[in-house]
PDB file of C-alpha atoms in Angstrom:
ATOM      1  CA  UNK A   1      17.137 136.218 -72.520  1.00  0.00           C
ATOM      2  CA  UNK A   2      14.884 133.797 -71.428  1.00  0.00           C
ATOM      3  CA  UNK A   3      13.759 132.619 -68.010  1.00  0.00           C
ATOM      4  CA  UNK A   4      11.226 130.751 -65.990  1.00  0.00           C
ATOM      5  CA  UNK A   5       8.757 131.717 -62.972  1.00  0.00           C
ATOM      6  CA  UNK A   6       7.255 128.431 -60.762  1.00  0.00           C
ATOM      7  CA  UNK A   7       4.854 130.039 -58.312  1.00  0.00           C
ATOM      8  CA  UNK A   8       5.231 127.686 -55.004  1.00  0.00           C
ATOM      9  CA  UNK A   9       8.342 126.061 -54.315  1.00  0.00           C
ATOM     10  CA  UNK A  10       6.395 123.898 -52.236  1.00  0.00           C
ATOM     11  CA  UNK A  11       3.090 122.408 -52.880  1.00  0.00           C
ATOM     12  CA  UNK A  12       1.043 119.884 -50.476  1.00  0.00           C
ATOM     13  CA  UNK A  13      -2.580 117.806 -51.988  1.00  0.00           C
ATOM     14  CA  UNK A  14      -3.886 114.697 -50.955  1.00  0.00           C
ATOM     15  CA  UNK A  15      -4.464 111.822 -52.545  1.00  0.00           C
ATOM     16  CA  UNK A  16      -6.806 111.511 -54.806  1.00  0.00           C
ATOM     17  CA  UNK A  17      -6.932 115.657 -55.369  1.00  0.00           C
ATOM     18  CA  UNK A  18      -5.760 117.738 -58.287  1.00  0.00           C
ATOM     19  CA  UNK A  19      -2.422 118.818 -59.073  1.00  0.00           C
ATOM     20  CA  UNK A  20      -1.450 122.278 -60.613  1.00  0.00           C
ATOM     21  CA  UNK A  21       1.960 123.296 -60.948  1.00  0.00           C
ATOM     22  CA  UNK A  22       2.598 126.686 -62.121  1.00  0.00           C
ATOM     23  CA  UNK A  23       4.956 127.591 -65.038  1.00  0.00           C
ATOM     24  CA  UNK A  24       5.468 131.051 -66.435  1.00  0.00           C
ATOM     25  CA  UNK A  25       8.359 131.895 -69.222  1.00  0.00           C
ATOM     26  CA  UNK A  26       9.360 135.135 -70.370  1.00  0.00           C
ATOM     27  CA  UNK A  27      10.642 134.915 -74.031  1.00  0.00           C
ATOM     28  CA  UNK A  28      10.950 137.093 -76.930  1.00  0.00           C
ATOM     29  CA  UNK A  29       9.075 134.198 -78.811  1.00  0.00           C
ATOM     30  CA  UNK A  30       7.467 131.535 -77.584  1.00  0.00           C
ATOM     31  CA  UNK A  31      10.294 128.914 -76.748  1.00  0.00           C
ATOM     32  CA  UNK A  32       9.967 125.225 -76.525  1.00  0.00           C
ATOM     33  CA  UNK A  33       8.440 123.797 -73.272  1.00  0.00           C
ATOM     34  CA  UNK A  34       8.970 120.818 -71.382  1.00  0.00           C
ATOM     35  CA  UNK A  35       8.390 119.401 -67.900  1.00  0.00           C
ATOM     36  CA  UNK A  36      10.917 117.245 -65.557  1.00  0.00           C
ATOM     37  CA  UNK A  37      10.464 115.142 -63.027  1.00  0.00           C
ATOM     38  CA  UNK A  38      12.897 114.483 -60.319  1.00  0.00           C
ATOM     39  CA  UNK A  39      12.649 111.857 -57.985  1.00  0.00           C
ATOM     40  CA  UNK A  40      14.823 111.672 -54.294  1.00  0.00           C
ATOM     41  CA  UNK A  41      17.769 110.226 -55.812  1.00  0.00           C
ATOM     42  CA  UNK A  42      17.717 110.386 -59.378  1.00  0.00           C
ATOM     43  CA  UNK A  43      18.346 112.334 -61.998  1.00  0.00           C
ATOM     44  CA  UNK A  44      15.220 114.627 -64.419  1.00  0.00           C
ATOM     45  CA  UNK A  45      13.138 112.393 -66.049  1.00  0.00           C
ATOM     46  CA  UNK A  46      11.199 114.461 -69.284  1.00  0.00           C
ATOM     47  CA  UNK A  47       7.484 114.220 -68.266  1.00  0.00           C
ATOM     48  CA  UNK A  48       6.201 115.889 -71.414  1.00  0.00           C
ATOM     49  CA  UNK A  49       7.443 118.517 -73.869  1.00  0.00           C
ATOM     50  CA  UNK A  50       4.977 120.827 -76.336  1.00  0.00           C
ATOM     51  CA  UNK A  51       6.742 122.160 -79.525  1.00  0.00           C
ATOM     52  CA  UNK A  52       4.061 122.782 -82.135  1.00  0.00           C
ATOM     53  CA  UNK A  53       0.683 121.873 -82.798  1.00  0.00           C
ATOM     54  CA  UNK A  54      -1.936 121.084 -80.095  1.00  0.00           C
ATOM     55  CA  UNK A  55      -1.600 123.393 -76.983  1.00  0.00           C
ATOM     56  CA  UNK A  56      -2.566 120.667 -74.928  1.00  0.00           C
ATOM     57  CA  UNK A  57       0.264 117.951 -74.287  1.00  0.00           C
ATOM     58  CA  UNK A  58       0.137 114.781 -72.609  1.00  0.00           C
ATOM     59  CA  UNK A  59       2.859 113.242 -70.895  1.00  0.00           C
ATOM     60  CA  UNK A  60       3.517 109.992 -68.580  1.00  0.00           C
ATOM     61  CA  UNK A  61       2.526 109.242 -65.317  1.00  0.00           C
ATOM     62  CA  UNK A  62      -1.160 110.788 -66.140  1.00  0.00           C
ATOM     63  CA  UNK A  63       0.191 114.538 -66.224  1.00  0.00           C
ATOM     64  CA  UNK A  64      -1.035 116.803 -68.703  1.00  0.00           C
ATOM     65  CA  UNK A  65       0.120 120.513 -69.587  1.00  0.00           C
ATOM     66  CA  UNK A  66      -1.157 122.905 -71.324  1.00  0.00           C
ATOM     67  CA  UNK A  67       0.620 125.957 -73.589  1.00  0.00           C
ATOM     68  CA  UNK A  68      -1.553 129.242 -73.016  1.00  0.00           C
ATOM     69  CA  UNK A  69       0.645 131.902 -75.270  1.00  0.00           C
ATOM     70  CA  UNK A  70      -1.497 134.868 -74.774  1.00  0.00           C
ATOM     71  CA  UNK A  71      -0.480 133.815 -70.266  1.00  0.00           C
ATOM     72  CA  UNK A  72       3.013 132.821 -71.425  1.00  0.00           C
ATOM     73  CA  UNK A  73       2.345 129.926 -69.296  1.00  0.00           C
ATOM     74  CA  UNK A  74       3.021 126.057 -69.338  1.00  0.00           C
ATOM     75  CA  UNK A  75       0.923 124.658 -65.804  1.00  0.00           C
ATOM     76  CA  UNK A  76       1.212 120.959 -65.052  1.00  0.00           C
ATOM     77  CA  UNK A  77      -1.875 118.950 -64.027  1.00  0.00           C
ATOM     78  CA  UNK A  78      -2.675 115.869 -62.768  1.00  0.00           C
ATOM     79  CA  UNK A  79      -6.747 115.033 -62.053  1.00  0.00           C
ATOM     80  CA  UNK A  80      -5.883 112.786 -59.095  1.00  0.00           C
ATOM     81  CA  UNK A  81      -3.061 112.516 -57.238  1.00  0.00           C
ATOM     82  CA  UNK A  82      -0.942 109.567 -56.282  1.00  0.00           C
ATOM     83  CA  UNK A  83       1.495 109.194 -53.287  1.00  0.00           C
ATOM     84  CA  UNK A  84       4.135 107.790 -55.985  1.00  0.00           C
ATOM     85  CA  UNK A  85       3.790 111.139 -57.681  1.00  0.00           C
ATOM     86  CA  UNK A  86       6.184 112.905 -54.554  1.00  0.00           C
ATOM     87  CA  UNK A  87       8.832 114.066 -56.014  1.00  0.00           C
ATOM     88  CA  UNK A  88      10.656 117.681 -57.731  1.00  0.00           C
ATOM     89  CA  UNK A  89       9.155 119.178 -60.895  1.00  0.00           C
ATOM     90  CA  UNK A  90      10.834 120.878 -63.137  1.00  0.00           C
ATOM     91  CA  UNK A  91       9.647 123.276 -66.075  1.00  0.00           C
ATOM     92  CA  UNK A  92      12.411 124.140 -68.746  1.00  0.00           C
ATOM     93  CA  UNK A  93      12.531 126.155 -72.051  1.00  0.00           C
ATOM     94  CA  UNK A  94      14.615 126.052 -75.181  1.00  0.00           C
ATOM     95  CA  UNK A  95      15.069 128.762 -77.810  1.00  0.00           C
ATOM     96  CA  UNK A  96      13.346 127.327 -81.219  1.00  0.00           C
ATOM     97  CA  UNK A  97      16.031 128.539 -83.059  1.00  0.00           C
ATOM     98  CA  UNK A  98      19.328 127.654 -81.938  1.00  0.00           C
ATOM     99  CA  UNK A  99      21.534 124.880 -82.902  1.00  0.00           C
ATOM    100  CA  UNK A 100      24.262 122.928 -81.794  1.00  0.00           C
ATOM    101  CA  UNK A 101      22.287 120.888 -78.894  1.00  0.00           C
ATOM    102  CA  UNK A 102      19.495 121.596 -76.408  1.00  0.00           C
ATOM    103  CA  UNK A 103      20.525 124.288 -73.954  1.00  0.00           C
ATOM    104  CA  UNK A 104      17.446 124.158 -71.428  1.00  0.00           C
ATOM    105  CA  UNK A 105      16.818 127.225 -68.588  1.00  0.00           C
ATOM    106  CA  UNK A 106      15.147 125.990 -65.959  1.00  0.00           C
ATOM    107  CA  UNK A 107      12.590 127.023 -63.334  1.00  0.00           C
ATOM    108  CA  UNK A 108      13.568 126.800 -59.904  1.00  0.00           C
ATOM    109  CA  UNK A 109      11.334 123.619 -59.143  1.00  0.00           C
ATOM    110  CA  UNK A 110       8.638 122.826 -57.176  1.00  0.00           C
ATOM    111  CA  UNK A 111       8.551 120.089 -54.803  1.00  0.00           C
ATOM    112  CA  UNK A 112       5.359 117.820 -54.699  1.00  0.00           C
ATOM    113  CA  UNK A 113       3.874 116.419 -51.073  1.00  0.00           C
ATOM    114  CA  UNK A 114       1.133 113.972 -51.151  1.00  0.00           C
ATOM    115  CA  UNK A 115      -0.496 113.547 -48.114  1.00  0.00           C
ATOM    116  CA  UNK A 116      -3.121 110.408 -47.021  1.00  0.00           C
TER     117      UNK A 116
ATOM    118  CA  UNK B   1      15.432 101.493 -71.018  1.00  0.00           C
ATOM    119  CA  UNK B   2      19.205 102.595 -72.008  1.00  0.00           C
ATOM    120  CA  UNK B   3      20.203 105.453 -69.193  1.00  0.00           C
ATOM    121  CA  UNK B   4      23.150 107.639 -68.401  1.00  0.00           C
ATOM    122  CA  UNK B   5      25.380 107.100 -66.194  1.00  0.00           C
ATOM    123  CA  UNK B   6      27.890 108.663 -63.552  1.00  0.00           C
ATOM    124  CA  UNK B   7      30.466 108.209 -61.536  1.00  0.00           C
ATOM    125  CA  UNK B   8      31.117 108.925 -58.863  1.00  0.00           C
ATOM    126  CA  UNK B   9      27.729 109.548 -56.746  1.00  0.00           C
ATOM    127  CA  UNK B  10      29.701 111.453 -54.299  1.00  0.00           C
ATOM    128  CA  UNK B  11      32.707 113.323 -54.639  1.00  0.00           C
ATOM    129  CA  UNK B  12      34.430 115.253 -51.294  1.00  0.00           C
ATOM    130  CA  UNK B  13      37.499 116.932 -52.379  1.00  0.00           C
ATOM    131  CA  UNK B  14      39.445 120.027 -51.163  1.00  0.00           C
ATOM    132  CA  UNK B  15      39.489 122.977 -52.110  1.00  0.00           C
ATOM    133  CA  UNK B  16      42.877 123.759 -54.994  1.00  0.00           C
ATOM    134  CA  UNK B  17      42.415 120.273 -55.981  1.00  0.00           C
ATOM    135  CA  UNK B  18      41.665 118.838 -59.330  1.00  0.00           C
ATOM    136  CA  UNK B  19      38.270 116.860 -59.979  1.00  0.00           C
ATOM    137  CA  UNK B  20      37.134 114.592 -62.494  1.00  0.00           C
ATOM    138  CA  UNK B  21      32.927 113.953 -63.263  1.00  0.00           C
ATOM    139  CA  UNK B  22      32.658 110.684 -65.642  1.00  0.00           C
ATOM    140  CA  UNK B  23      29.719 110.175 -67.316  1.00  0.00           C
ATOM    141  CA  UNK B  24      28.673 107.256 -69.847  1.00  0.00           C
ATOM    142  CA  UNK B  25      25.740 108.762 -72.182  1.00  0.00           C
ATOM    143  CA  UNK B  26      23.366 106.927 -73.671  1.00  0.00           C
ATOM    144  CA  UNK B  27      25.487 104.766 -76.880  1.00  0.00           C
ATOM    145  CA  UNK B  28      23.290 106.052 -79.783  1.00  0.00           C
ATOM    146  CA  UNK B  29      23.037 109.938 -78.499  1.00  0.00           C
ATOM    147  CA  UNK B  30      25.419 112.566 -80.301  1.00  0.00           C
ATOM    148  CA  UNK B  31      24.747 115.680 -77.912  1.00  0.00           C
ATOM    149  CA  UNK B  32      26.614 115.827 -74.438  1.00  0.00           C
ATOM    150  CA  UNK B  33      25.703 117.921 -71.437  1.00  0.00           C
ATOM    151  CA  UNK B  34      26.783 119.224 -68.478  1.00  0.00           C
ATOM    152  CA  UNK B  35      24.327 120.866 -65.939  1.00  0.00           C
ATOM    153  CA  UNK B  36      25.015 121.980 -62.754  1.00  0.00           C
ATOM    154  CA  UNK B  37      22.644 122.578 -59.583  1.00  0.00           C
ATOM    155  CA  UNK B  38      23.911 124.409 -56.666  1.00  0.00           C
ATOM    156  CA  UNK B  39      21.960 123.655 -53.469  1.00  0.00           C
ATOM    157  CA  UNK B  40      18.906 125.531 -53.202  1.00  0.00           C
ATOM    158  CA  UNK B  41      19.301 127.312 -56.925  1.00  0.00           C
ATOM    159  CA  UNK B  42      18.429 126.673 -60.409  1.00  0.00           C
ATOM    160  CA  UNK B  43      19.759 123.689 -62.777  1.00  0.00           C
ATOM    161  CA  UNK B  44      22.151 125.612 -64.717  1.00  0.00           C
ATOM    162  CA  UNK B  45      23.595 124.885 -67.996  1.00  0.00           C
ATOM    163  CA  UNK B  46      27.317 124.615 -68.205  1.00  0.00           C
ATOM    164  CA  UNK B  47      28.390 123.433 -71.367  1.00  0.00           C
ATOM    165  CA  UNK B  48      27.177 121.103 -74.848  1.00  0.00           C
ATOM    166  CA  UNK B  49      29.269 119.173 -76.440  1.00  0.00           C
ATOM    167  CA  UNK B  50      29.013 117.241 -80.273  1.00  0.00           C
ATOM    168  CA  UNK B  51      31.445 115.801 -82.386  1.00  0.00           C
ATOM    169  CA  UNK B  52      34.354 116.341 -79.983  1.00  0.00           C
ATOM    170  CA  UNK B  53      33.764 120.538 -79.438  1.00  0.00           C
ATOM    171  CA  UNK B  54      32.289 122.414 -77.288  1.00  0.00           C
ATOM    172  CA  UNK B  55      28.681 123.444 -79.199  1.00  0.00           C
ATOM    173  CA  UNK B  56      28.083 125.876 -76.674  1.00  0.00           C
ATOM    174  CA  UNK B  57      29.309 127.241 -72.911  1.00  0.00           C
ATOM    175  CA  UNK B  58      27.679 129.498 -70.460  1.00  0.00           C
ATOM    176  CA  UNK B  59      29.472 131.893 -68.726  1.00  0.00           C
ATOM    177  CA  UNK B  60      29.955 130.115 -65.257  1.00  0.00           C
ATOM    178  CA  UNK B  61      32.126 127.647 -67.887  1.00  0.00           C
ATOM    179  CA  UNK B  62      35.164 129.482 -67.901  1.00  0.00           C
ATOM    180  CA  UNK B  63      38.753 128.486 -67.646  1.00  0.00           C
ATOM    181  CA  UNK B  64      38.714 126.466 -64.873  1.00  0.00           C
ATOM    182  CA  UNK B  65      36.576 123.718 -66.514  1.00  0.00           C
ATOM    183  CA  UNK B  66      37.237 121.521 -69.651  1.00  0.00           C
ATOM    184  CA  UNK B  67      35.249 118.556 -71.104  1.00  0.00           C
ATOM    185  CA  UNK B  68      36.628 115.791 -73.296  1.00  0.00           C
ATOM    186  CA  UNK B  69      35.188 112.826 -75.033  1.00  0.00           C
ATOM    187  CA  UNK B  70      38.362 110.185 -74.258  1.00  0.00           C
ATOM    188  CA  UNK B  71      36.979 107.289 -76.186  1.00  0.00           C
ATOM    189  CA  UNK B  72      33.854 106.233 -78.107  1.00  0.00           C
ATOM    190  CA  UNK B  73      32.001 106.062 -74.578  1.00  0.00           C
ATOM    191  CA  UNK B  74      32.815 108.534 -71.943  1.00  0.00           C
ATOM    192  CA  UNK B  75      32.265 112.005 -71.405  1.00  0.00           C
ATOM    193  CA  UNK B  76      34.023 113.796 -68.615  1.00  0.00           C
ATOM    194  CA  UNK B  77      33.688 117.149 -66.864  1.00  0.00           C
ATOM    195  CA  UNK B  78      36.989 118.416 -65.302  1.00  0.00           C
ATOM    196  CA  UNK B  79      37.640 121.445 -62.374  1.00  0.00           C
ATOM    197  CA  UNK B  80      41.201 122.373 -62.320  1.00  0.00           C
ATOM    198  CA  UNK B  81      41.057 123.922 -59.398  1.00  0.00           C
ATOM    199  CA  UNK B  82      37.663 123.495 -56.832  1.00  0.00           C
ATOM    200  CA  UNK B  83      36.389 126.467 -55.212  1.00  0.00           C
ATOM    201  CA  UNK B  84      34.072 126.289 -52.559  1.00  0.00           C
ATOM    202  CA  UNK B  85      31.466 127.405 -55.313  1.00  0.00           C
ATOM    203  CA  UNK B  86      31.769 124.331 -57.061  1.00  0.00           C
ATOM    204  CA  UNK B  87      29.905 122.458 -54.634  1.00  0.00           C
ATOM    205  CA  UNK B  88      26.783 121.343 -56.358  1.00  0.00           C
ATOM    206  CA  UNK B  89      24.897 118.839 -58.021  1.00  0.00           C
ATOM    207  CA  UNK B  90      26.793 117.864 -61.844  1.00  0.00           C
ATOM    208  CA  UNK B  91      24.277 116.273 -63.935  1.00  0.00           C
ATOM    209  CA  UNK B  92      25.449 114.666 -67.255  1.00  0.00           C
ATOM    210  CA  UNK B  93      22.634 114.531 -70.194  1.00  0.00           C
ATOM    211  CA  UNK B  94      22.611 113.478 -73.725  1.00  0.00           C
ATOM    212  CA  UNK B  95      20.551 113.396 -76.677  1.00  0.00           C
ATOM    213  CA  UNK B  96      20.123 112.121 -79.807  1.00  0.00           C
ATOM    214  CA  UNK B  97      19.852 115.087 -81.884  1.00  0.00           C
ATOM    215  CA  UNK B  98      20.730 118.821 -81.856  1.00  0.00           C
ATOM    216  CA  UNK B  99      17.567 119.988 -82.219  1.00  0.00           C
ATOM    217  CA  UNK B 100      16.097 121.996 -79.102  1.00  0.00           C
ATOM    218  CA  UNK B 101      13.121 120.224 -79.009  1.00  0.00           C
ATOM    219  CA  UNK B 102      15.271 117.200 -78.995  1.00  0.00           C
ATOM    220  CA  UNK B 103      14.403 115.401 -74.940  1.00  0.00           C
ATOM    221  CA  UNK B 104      17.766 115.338 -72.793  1.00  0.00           C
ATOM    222  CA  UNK B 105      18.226 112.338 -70.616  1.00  0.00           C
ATOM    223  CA  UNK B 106      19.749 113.260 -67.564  1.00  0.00           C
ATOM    224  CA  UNK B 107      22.138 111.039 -65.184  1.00  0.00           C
ATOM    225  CA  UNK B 108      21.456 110.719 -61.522  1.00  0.00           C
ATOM    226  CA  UNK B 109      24.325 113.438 -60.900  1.00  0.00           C
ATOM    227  CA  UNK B 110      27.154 113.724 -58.867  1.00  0.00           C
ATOM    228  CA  UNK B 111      27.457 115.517 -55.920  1.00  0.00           C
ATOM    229  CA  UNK B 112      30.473 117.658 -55.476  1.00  0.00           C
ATOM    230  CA  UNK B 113      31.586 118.940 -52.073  1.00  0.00           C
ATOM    231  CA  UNK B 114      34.165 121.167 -51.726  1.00  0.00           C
ATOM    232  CA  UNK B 115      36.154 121.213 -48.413  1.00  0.00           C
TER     233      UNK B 115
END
């Protein structure tokens, strides 16, 4: 089975600083990846999502993540932050090889502050 | 940008009563979802839906809950019977493939309060 690890339910930067959010999986074989946003009042919005090919992954909104197999990990990054980017993230995985639709398991979330 | 959409935002019902989630997914998508968050917890998957059957259910979708496509735009989420431990976030999602690299788009949700 697969699951996801986000180290910090809560993390605080200021403006202008670097974000990292954390993302671990634990998979059999390395699953599909993808990171959601969540903002007060809205539903996830798919930030970015890696499936093959480069490791690093661009998404909106400046964030960036990259796939590190040999850390089974997924972090999010931003280079500088900006007050419009407070809000929940989400990291997911999918199976590669099931059918039928898109059945995500999610991470528990972490909730961005950005302070002046 | 086409979106999903649900209705209500906020549902208070009591507990032994029957609830309906409606949901609108995006008009092109063929792959229906139904995601749950309870306070505090994970976004959990309950149940995917294509070509009017259930593609796949987890096990917190048991008998209790039931989804149908009515017409060529809807997609609703049903609770026979609340229990308190229904109360949660429902989020609706579609997609435009099967594939599971293929991006959901999620609703806003609907928050369900049992009394």
């Amino acid at each position: 089975a697969q699951s996801v690890t986000q180290l910090g339910s809560h993390v605080s930067v200021s403006e202008g600083a670097l974000v990292l959010l954390r993302c671990n999986y634990s998979s059999s074989v390395p699953p599909y990846l993808f990171w959601y946003v969540q903002y007060p009042n809205q539903g996830l919005q798919l930030l970015l999502k890696y499936t093959t090919g480069a490791t690093l992954v661009k998404g909106i909104n400046g964030f960036e993540a990259e796939f590190k197999k040999s850390e089974t990990s997924f972090h999010l990054t931003k280079p500088s932050a900006h007050m419009s980017d407070a809000a929940e993230y989400f990291c997911a995985v999918s199976d590669r090889f099931t059918g039928g639709g898109n059945k995500l398991t999610f991470g528990t979330g972490t909730q961005l502050k950005v302070e002046l | 940008e086409p979106e999903v959409t649900q209705t209500p935002s906020h549902q208070v019902t009591q507990m032994g009563q029957e609830v309906i989630l409606r949901c609108v997914p995006i008009s092109n998508h063929l792959y229906f979802y139904w995601y749950r968050q309870i306070l505090g917890q994970k976004v959990e998957f309950l149940v995917s839906f294509y070509n009017n059957e259930i593609s796949e259910k987890s096990e917190i979708f048991d008998d209790q809950f039931s989804v149908e496509r009515p017409d060529g735009s809807n997609f609703t989420l049903k609770i026979r019977s609340t229990k308190l431990e229904d109360s949660a976030m429902y989020f609706c999602a579609s997609s435009e493939e099967g594939t599971s690299n293929s991006p959901l788009h999620f609703g806003n949700g609907t928050r369900l309060t049992v009394t």
